[in-house]
Tab-separated table of C-alpha atoms in Angstrom:
chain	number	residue	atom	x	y	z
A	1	UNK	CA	-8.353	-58.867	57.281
A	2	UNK	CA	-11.090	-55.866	56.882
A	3	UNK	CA	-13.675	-56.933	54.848
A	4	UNK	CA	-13.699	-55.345	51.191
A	5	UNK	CA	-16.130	-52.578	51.512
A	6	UNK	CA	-17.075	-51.923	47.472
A	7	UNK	CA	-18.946	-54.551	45.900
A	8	UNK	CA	-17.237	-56.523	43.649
A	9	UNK	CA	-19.143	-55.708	40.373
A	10	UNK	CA	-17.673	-51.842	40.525
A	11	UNK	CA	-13.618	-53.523	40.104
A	12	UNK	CA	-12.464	-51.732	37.052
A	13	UNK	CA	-15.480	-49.328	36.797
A	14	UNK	CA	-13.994	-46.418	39.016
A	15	UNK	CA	-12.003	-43.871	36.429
A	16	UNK	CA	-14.247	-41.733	34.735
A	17	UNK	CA	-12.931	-39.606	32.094
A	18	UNK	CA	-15.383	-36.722	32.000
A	19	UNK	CA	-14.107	-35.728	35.631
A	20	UNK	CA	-10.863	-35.121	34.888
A	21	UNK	CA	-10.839	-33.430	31.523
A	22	UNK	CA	-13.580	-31.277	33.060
A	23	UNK	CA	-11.300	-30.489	35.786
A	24	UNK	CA	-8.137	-29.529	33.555
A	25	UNK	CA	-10.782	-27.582	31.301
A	26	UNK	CA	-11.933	-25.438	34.790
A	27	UNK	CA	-8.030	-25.473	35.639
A	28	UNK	CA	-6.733	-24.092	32.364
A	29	UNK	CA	-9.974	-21.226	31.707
A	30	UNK	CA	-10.050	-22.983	28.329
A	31	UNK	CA	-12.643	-23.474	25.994
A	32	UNK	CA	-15.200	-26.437	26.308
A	33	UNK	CA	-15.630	-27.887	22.913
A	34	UNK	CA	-15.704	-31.650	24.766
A	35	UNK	CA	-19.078	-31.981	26.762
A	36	UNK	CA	-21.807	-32.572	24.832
A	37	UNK	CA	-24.657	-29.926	26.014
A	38	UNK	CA	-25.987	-26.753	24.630
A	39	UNK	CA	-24.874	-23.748	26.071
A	40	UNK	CA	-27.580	-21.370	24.591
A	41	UNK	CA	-31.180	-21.486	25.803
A	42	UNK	CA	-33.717	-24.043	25.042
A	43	UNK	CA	-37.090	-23.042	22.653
A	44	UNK	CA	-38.938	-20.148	24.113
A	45	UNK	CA	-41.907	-22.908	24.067
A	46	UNK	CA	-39.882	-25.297	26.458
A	47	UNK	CA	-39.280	-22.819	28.766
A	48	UNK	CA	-42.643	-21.745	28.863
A	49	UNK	CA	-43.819	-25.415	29.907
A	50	UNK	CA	-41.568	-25.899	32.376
A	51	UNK	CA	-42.760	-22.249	34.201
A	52	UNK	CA	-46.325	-23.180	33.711
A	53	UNK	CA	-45.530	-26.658	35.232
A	54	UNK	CA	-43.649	-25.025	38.022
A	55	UNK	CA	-46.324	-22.016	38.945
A	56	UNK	CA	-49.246	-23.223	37.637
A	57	UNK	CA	-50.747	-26.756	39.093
A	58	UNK	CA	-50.175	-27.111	42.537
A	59	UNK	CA	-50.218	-30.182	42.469
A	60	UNK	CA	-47.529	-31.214	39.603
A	61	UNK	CA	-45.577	-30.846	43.274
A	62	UNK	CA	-46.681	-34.105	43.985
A	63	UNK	CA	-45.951	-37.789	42.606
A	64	UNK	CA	-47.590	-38.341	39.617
A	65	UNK	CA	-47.761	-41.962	38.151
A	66	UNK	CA	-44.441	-44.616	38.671
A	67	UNK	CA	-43.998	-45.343	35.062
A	68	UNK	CA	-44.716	-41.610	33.766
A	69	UNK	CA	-46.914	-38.967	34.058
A	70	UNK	CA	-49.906	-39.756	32.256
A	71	UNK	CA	-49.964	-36.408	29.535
A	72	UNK	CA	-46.460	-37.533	28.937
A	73	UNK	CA	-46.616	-41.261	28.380
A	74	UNK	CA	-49.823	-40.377	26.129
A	75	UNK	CA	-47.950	-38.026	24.107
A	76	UNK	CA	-44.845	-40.093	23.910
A	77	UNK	CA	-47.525	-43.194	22.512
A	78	UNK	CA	-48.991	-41.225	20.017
A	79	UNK	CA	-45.984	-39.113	18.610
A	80	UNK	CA	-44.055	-42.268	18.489
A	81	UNK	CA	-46.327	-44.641	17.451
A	82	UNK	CA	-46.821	-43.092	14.154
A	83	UNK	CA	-43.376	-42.905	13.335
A	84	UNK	CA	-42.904	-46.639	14.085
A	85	UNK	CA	-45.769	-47.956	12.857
A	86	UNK	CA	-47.191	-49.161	16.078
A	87	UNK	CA	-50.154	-49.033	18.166
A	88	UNK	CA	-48.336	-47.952	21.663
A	89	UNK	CA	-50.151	-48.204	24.432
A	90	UNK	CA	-49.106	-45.725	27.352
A	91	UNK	CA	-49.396	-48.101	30.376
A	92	UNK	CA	-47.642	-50.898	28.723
A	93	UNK	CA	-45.295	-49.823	26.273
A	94	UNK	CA	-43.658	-46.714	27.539
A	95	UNK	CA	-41.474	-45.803	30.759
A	96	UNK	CA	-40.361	-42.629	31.855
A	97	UNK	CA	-36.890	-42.427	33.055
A	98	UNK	CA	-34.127	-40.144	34.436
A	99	UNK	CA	-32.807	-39.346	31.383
A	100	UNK	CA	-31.802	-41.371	28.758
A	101	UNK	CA	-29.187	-42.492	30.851
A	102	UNK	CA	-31.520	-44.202	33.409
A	103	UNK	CA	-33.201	-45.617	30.544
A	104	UNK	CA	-29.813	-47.079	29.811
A	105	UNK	CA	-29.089	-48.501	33.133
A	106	UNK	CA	-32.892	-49.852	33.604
A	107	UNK	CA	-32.737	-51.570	30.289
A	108	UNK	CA	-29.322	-53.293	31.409
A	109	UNK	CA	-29.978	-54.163	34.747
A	110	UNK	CA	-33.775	-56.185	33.616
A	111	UNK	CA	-32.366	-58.177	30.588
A	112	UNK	CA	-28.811	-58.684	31.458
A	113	UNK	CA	-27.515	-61.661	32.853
A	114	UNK	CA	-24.479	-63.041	34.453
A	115	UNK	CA	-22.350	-64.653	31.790
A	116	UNK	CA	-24.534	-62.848	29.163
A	117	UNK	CA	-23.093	-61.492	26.091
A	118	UNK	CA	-23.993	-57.886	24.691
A	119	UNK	CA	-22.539	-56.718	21.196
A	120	UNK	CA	-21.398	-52.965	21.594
A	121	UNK	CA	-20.305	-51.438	17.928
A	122	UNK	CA	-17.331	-48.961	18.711
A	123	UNK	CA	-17.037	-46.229	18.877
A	124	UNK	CA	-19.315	-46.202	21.999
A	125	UNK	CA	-21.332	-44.050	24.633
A	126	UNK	CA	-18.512	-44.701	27.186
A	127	UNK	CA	-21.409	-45.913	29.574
A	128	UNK	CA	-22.407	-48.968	27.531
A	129	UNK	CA	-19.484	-51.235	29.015
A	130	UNK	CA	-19.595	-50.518	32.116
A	131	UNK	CA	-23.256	-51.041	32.784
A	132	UNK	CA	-23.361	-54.402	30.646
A	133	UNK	CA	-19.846	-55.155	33.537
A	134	UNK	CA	-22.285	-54.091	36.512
A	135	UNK	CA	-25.054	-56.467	35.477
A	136	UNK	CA	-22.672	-59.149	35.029
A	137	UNK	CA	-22.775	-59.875	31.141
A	138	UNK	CA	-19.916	-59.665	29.107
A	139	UNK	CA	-19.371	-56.648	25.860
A	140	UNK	CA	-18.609	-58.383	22.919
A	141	UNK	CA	-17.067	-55.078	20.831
A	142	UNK	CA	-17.086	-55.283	16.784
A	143	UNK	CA	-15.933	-52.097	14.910
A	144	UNK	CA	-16.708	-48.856	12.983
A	145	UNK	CA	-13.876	-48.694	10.452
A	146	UNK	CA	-13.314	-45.737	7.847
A	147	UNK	CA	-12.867	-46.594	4.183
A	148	UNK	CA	-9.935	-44.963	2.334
A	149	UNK	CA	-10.798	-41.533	0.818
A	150	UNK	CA	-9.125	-40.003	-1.548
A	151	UNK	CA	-5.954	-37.451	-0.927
A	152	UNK	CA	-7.085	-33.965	0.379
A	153	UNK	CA	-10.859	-34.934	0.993
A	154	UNK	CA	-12.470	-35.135	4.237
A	155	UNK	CA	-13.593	-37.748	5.607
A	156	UNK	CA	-17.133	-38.962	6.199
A	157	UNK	CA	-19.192	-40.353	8.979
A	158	UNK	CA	-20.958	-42.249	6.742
A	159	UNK	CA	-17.889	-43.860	5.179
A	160	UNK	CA	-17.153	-45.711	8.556
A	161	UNK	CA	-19.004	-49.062	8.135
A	162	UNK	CA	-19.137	-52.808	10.271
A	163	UNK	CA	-17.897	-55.361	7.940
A	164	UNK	CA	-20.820	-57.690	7.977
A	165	UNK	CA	-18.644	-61.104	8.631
A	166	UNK	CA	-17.019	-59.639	11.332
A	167	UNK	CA	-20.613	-58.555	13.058
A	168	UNK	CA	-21.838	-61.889	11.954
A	169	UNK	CA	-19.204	-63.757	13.705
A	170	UNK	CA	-19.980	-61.981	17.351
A	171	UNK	CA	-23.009	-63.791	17.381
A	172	UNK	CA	-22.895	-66.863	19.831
A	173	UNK	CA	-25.665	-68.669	22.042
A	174	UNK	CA	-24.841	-66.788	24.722
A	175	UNK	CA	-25.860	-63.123	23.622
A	176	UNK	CA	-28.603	-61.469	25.030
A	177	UNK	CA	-28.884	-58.286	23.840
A	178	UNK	CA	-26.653	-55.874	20.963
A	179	UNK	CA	-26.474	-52.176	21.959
A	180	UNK	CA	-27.205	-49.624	18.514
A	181	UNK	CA	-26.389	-46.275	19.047
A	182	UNK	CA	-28.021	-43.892	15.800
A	183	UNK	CA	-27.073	-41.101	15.489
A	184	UNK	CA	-23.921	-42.609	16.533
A	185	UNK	CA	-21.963	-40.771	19.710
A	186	UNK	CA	-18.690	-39.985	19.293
A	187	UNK	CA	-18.744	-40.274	15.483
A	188	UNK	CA	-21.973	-38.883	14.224
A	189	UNK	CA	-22.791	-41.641	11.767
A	190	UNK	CA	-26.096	-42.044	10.887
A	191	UNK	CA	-27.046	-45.856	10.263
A	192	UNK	CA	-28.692	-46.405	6.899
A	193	UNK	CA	-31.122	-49.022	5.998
A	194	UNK	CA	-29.198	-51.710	4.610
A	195	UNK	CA	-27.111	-51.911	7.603
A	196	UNK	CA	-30.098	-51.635	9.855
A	197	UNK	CA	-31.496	-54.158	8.254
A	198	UNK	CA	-28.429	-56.172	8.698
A	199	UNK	CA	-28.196	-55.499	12.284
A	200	UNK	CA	-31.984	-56.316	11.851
A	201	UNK	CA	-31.277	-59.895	10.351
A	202	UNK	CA	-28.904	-61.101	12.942
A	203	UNK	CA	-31.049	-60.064	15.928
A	204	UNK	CA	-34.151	-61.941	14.603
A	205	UNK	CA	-32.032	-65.157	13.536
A	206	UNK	CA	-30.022	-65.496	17.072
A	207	UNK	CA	-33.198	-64.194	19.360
A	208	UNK	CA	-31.357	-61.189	20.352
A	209	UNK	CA	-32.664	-58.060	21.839
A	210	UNK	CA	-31.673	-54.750	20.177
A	211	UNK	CA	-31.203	-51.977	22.733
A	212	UNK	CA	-31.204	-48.627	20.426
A	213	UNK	CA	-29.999	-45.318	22.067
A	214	UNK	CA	-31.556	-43.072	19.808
A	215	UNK	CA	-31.599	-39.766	21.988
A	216	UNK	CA	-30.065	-37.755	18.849
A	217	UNK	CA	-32.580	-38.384	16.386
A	218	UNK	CA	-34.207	-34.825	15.705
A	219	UNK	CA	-29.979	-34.011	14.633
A	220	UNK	CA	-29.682	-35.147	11.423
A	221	UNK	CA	-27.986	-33.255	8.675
A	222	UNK	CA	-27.235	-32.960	5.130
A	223	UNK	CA	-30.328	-34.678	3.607
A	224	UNK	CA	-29.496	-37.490	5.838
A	225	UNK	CA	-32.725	-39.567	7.033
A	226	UNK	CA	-33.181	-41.194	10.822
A	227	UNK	CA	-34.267	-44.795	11.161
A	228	UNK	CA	-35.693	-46.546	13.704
A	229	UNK	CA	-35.024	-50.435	14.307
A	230	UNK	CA	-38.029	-50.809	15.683
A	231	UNK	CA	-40.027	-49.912	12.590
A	232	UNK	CA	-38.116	-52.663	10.136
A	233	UNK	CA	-40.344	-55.605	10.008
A	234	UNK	CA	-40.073	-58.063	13.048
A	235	UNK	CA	-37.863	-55.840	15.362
A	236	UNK	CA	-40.911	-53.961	17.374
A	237	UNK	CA	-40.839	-57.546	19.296
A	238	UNK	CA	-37.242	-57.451	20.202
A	239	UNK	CA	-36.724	-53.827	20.116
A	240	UNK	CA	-35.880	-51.599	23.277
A	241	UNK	CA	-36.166	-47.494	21.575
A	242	UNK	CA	-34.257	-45.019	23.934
A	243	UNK	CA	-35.379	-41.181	23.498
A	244	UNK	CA	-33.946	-38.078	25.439
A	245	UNK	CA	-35.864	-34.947	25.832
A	246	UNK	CA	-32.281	-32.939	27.114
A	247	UNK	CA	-31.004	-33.882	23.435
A	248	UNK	CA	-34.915	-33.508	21.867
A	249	UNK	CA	-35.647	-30.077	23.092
A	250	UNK	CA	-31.569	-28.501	24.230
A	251	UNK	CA	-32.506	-29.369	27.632
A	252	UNK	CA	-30.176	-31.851	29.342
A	253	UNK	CA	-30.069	-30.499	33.027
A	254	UNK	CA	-34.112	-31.635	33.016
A	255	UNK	CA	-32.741	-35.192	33.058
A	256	UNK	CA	-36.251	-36.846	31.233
A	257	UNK	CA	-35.716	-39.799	28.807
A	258	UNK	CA	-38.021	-43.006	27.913
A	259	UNK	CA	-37.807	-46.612	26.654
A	260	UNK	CA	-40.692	-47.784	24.154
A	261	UNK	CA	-40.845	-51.279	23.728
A	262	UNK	CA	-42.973	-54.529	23.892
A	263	UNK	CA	-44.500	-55.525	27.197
A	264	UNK	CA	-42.650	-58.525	26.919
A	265	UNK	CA	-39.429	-56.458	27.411
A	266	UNK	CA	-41.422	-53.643	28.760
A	267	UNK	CA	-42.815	-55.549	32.382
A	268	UNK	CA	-39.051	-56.177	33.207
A	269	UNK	CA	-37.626	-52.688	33.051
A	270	UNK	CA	-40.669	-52.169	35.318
A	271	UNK	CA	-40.027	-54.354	38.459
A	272	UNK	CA	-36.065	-52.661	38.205
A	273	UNK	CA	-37.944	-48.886	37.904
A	274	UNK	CA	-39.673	-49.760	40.861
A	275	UNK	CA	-37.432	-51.342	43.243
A	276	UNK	CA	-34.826	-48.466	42.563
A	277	UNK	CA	-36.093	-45.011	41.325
A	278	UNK	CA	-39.446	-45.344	41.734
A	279	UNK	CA	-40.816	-42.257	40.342
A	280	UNK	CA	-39.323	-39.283	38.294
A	281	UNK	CA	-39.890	-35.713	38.781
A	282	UNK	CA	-43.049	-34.277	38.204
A	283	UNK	CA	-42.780	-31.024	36.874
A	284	UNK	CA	-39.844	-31.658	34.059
A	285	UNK	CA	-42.156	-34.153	33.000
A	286	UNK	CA	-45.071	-32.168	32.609
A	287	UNK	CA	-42.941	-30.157	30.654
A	288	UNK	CA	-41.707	-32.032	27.824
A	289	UNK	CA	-45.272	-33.672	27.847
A	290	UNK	CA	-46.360	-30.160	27.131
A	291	UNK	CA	-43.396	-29.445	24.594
A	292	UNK	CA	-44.187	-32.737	22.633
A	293	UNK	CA	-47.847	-31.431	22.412
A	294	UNK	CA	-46.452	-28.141	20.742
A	295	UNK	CA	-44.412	-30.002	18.350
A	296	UNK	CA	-47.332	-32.356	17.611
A	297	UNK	CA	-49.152	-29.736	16.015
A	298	UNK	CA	-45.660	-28.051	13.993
A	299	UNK	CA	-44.316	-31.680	12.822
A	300	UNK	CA	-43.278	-31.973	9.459
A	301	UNK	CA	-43.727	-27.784	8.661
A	302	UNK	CA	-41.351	-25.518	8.429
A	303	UNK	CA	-42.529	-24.189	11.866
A	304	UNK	CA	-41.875	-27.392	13.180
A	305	UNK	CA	-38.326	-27.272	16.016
A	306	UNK	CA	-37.421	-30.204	14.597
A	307	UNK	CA	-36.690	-28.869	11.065
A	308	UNK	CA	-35.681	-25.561	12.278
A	309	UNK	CA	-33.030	-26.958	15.069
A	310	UNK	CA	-31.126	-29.072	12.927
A	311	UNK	CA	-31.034	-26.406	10.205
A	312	UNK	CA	-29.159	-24.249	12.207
A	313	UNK	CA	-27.508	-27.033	14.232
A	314	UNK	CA	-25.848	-27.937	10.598
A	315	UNK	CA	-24.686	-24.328	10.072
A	316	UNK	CA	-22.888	-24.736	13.683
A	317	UNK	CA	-21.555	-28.074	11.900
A	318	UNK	CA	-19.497	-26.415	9.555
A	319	UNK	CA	-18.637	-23.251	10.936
A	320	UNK	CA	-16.150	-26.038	13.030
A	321	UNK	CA	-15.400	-27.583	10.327
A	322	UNK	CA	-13.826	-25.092	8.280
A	323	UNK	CA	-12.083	-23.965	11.358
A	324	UNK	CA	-10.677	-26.680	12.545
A	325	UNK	CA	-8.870	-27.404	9.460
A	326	UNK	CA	-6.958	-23.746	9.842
A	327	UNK	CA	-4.574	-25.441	12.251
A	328	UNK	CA	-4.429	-29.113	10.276
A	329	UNK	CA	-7.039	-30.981	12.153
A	330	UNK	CA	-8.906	-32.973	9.511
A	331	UNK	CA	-12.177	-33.339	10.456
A	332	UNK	CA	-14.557	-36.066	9.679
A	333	UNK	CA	-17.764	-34.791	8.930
A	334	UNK	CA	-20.325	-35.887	10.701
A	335	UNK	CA	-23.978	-36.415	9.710
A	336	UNK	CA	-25.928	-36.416	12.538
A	337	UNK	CA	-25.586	-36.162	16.734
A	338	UNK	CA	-23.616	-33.065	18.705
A	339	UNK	CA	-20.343	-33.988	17.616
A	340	UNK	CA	-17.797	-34.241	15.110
A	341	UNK	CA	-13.962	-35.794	15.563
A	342	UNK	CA	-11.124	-34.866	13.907
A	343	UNK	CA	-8.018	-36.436	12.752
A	344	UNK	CA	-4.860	-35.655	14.620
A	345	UNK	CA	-2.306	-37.529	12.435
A	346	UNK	CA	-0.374	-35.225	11.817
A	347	UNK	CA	0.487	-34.218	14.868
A	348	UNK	CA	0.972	-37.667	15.919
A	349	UNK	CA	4.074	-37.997	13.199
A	350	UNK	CA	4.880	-34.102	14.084
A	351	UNK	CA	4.727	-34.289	18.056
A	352	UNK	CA	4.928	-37.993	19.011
A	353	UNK	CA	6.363	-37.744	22.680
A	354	UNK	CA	4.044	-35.750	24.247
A	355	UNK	CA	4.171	-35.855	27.957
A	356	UNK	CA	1.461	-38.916	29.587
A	357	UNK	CA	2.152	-42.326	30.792
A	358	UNK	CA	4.050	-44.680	28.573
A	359	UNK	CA	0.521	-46.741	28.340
A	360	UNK	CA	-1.474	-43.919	28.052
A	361	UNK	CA	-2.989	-43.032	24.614
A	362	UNK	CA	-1.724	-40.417	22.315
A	363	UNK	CA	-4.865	-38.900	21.643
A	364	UNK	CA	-5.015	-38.461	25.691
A	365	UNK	CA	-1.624	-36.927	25.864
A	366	UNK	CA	-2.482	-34.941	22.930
A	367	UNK	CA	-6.026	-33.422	24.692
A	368	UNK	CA	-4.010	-32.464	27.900
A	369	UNK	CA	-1.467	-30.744	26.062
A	370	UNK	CA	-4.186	-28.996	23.774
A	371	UNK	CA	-5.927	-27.544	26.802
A	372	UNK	CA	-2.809	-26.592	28.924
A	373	UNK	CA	-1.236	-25.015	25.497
A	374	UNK	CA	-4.265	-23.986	23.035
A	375	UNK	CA	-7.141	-23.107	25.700
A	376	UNK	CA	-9.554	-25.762	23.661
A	377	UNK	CA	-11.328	-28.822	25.079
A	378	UNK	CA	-12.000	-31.607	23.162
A	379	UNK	CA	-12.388	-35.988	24.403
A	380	UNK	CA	-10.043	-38.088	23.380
A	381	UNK	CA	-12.321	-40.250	20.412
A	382	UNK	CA	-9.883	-43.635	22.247
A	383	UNK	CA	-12.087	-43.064	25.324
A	384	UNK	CA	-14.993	-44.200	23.150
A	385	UNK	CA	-13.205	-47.605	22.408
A	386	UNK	CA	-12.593	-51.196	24.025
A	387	UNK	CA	-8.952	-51.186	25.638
A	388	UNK	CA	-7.689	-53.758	23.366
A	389	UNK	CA	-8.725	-51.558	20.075
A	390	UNK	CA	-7.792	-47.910	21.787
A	391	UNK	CA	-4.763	-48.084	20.043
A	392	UNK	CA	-5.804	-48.033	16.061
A	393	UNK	CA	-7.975	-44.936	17.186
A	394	UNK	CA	-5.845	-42.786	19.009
A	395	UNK	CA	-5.264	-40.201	16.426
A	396	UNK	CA	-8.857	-38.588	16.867
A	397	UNK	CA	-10.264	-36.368	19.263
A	398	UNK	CA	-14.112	-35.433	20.044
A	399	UNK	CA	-15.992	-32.059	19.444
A	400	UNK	CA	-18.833	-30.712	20.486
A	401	UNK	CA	-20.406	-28.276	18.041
A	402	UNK	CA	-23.735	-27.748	19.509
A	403	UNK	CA	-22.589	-24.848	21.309
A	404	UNK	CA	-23.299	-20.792	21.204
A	405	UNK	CA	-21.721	-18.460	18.385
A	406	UNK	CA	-20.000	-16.971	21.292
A	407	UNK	CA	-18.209	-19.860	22.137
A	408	UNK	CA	-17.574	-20.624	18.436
A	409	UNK	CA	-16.017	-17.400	18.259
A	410	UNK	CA	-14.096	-17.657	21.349
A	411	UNK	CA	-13.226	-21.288	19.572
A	412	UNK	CA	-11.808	-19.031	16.504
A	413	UNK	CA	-9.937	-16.818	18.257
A	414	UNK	CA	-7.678	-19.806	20.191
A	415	UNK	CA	-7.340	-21.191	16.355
A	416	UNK	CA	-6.160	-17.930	15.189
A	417	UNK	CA	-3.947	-17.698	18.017
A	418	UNK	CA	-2.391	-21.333	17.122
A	419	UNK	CA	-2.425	-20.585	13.717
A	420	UNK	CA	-0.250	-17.646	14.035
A	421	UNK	CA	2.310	-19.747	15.967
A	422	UNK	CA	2.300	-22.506	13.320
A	423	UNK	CA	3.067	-19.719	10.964
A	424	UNK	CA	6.227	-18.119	12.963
């Protein structure tokens, strides 16, 4: 018999749902309301950085140091350390990474074990099980569920909440590490500080490490206030914080992200940076290191990008909102990240036998049928959950409403156009 070329820890891994709903989206000329990137330009002062970083200092060509380029690692201390209360140290306690993803993957493959267990709340970041699979732990999944609201409101981000038994109860001897996403990605919830601090509690009393993905943090909305897990009392020690400068500064294609974190934690994620990707690029990181150093000085004042991109970020928020219910999609409003999902019930009752596989999820069926029929992307919100629970969330889909007025308005004019056929 040949010899099985793959290696074994990429069974099950292989599908990846972002391929093929961007290839119907590029099939069907429709609208792309599902990825989650800006398609305006970044801050005049980004752009700036990165063309002084790319003309300017010959040798920015060149490698610069394996765990970060020393202006950005400095920065990255300092403008962080404040806000968590700690005294970073560059060399020790930050890592510069391709993108928050890499961060991600680095984190996973230096604390994860075979046979360890990792907590993952759901809705997830779709790439949280299968990078705990390829380092050979185990996801342990504990829900997000909505609490009733009354008939005719919207729902809330906020109102989704972990029942604290049920979290309690994933807890074993065998878990390593819990995975906290805030702003929460697909749903927009913004963890508060009672459940932080219950997330908190858990971690300390089982000697778990908290791995926070916290790349949305600057999008907050409505009053709402970002926490960090690392600054509660006790979690600096246990704490892996995951930042994104393609979500910070509207720049994802620079692929730049970080971990800050204990050298205890820290000196692990090292020996995997440097027996895989070595180094990052130069330039892009020069360039957030000089962005951070313009937002050092504006932080906190109205001048400040991250007061003014939220503020108009929020705007963008409910522009979709109030258009999305013009064709009965009830949307959840969400209080923080790129994204709001919407309730499809409706539908579901309306329409049930869309065409799919008999296994495959209405909220799938329901997305292919939108974009072949309506011209609008969106990602099924099931994609976001463990197979055994995809079926009590299959009536919500995924938007994306960090986007340009131009493609909200494009966005309006497919609702108008569905609209009009409801109405017929």
């Amino acid at each position: 018999m040949p010899k099985q070329l793959q290696a074994r820890r990429l069974d099950g891994i292989d599908k990846n749902l972002w391929i093929e709903f961007v290839k119907l989206a590029n099939e069907n000329d429709a609208v792309n309301l599902g990825q989650g990137f800006p398609d305006f330009p970044p801050p005049d002062f980004a752009v700036e950085a990165f063309r002084d970083a790319v003309s300017g200092n010959f040798m920015l060509n060149q490698y610069t140091m394996a765990f970060g380029h020393p202006p950005l690692t400095k920065v990255l201390a300092s403008f962080f350390g404040k806000l968590l209360g700690q005294e970073i140290d560059p060399l020790k306690n930050v890592l510069v990474t391709v993108g928050a993803y890499g961060a991600l993957f680095t984190a996973f493959q230096a604390l994860v074990d075979e046979g360890d267990e990792v907590i993952i709340i759901e809705p997830f970041f779709d790439c949280y099980e299968p990078m705990t699979l390829m380092a050979g732990g185990r996801p342990v999944f504990v829900s997000l569920r909505p609490s009733p609201t009354k008939d005719q409101e919207l729902d809330c981000s906020s109102n989704w909440q972990l029942d604290p038994t049920e979290l309690a109860s994933k807890f074993t001897s065998r878990t390593k590490a819990l995975i906290l996403n805030t702003p929460n990605n697909p749903l927009g919830k913004v963890f508060s500080k009672a459940e932080l601090e219950l997330v908190a509690s858990l971690c300390q009393q089982h000697d778990v490490v908290c791995i926070t993905d916290e790349v949305y943090q600057w999008l907050v909305y409505d009053g709402y206030q970002h926490i960090s897990i690392a600054s509660l009392p006790g979690m600096w020690e246990r704490t892996l914080t995951i930042g994104s400068a393609g979500k910070t500064f509207s720049v994802t294609g620079w692929k730049v992200g970080w971990v800050l974190g204990p050298d205890s934690l820290m000196k692990h994620l090292r020996t995997v940076h440097q027996n895989s990707i070595y180094h990052c690029p130069t330039q892009t990181q020069a360039a957030v290191a000089q962005s951070f150093q313009r937002e050092q000085l504006h932080f906190g004042q109205p001048s400040s990008y991250f007061v003014q991109f939220p503020q108009a970020i929020q705007r963008k928020r409910d522009h979709m909102v109030r258009s999305l219910q013009s064709v009965g999609l009830r949307p959840v409003i969400s209080k923080g990240s790129y994204f709001l999902i919407a309730d499809i019930s409706d539908y579901k009752s309306k329409m049930p036998d869309l065409p799919g596989a008999v296994d495959e999820p209405y909220d799938r069926r329901f997305v292919k049928w939108m974009i072949k029929n309506k011209g609008l992307v969106a990602i099924p919100f099931s994609s976001f959950c463990s197979q055994p629970h995809q079926k009590h969330f299959d009536h919500y889909l995924r938007f994306c409403f960090v986007k340009d007025d131009s493609t909200l308005q494009a966005m309006d004019e497919k609702l108008q156009a569905w609209k009009d056929e409801l109405g017929a």
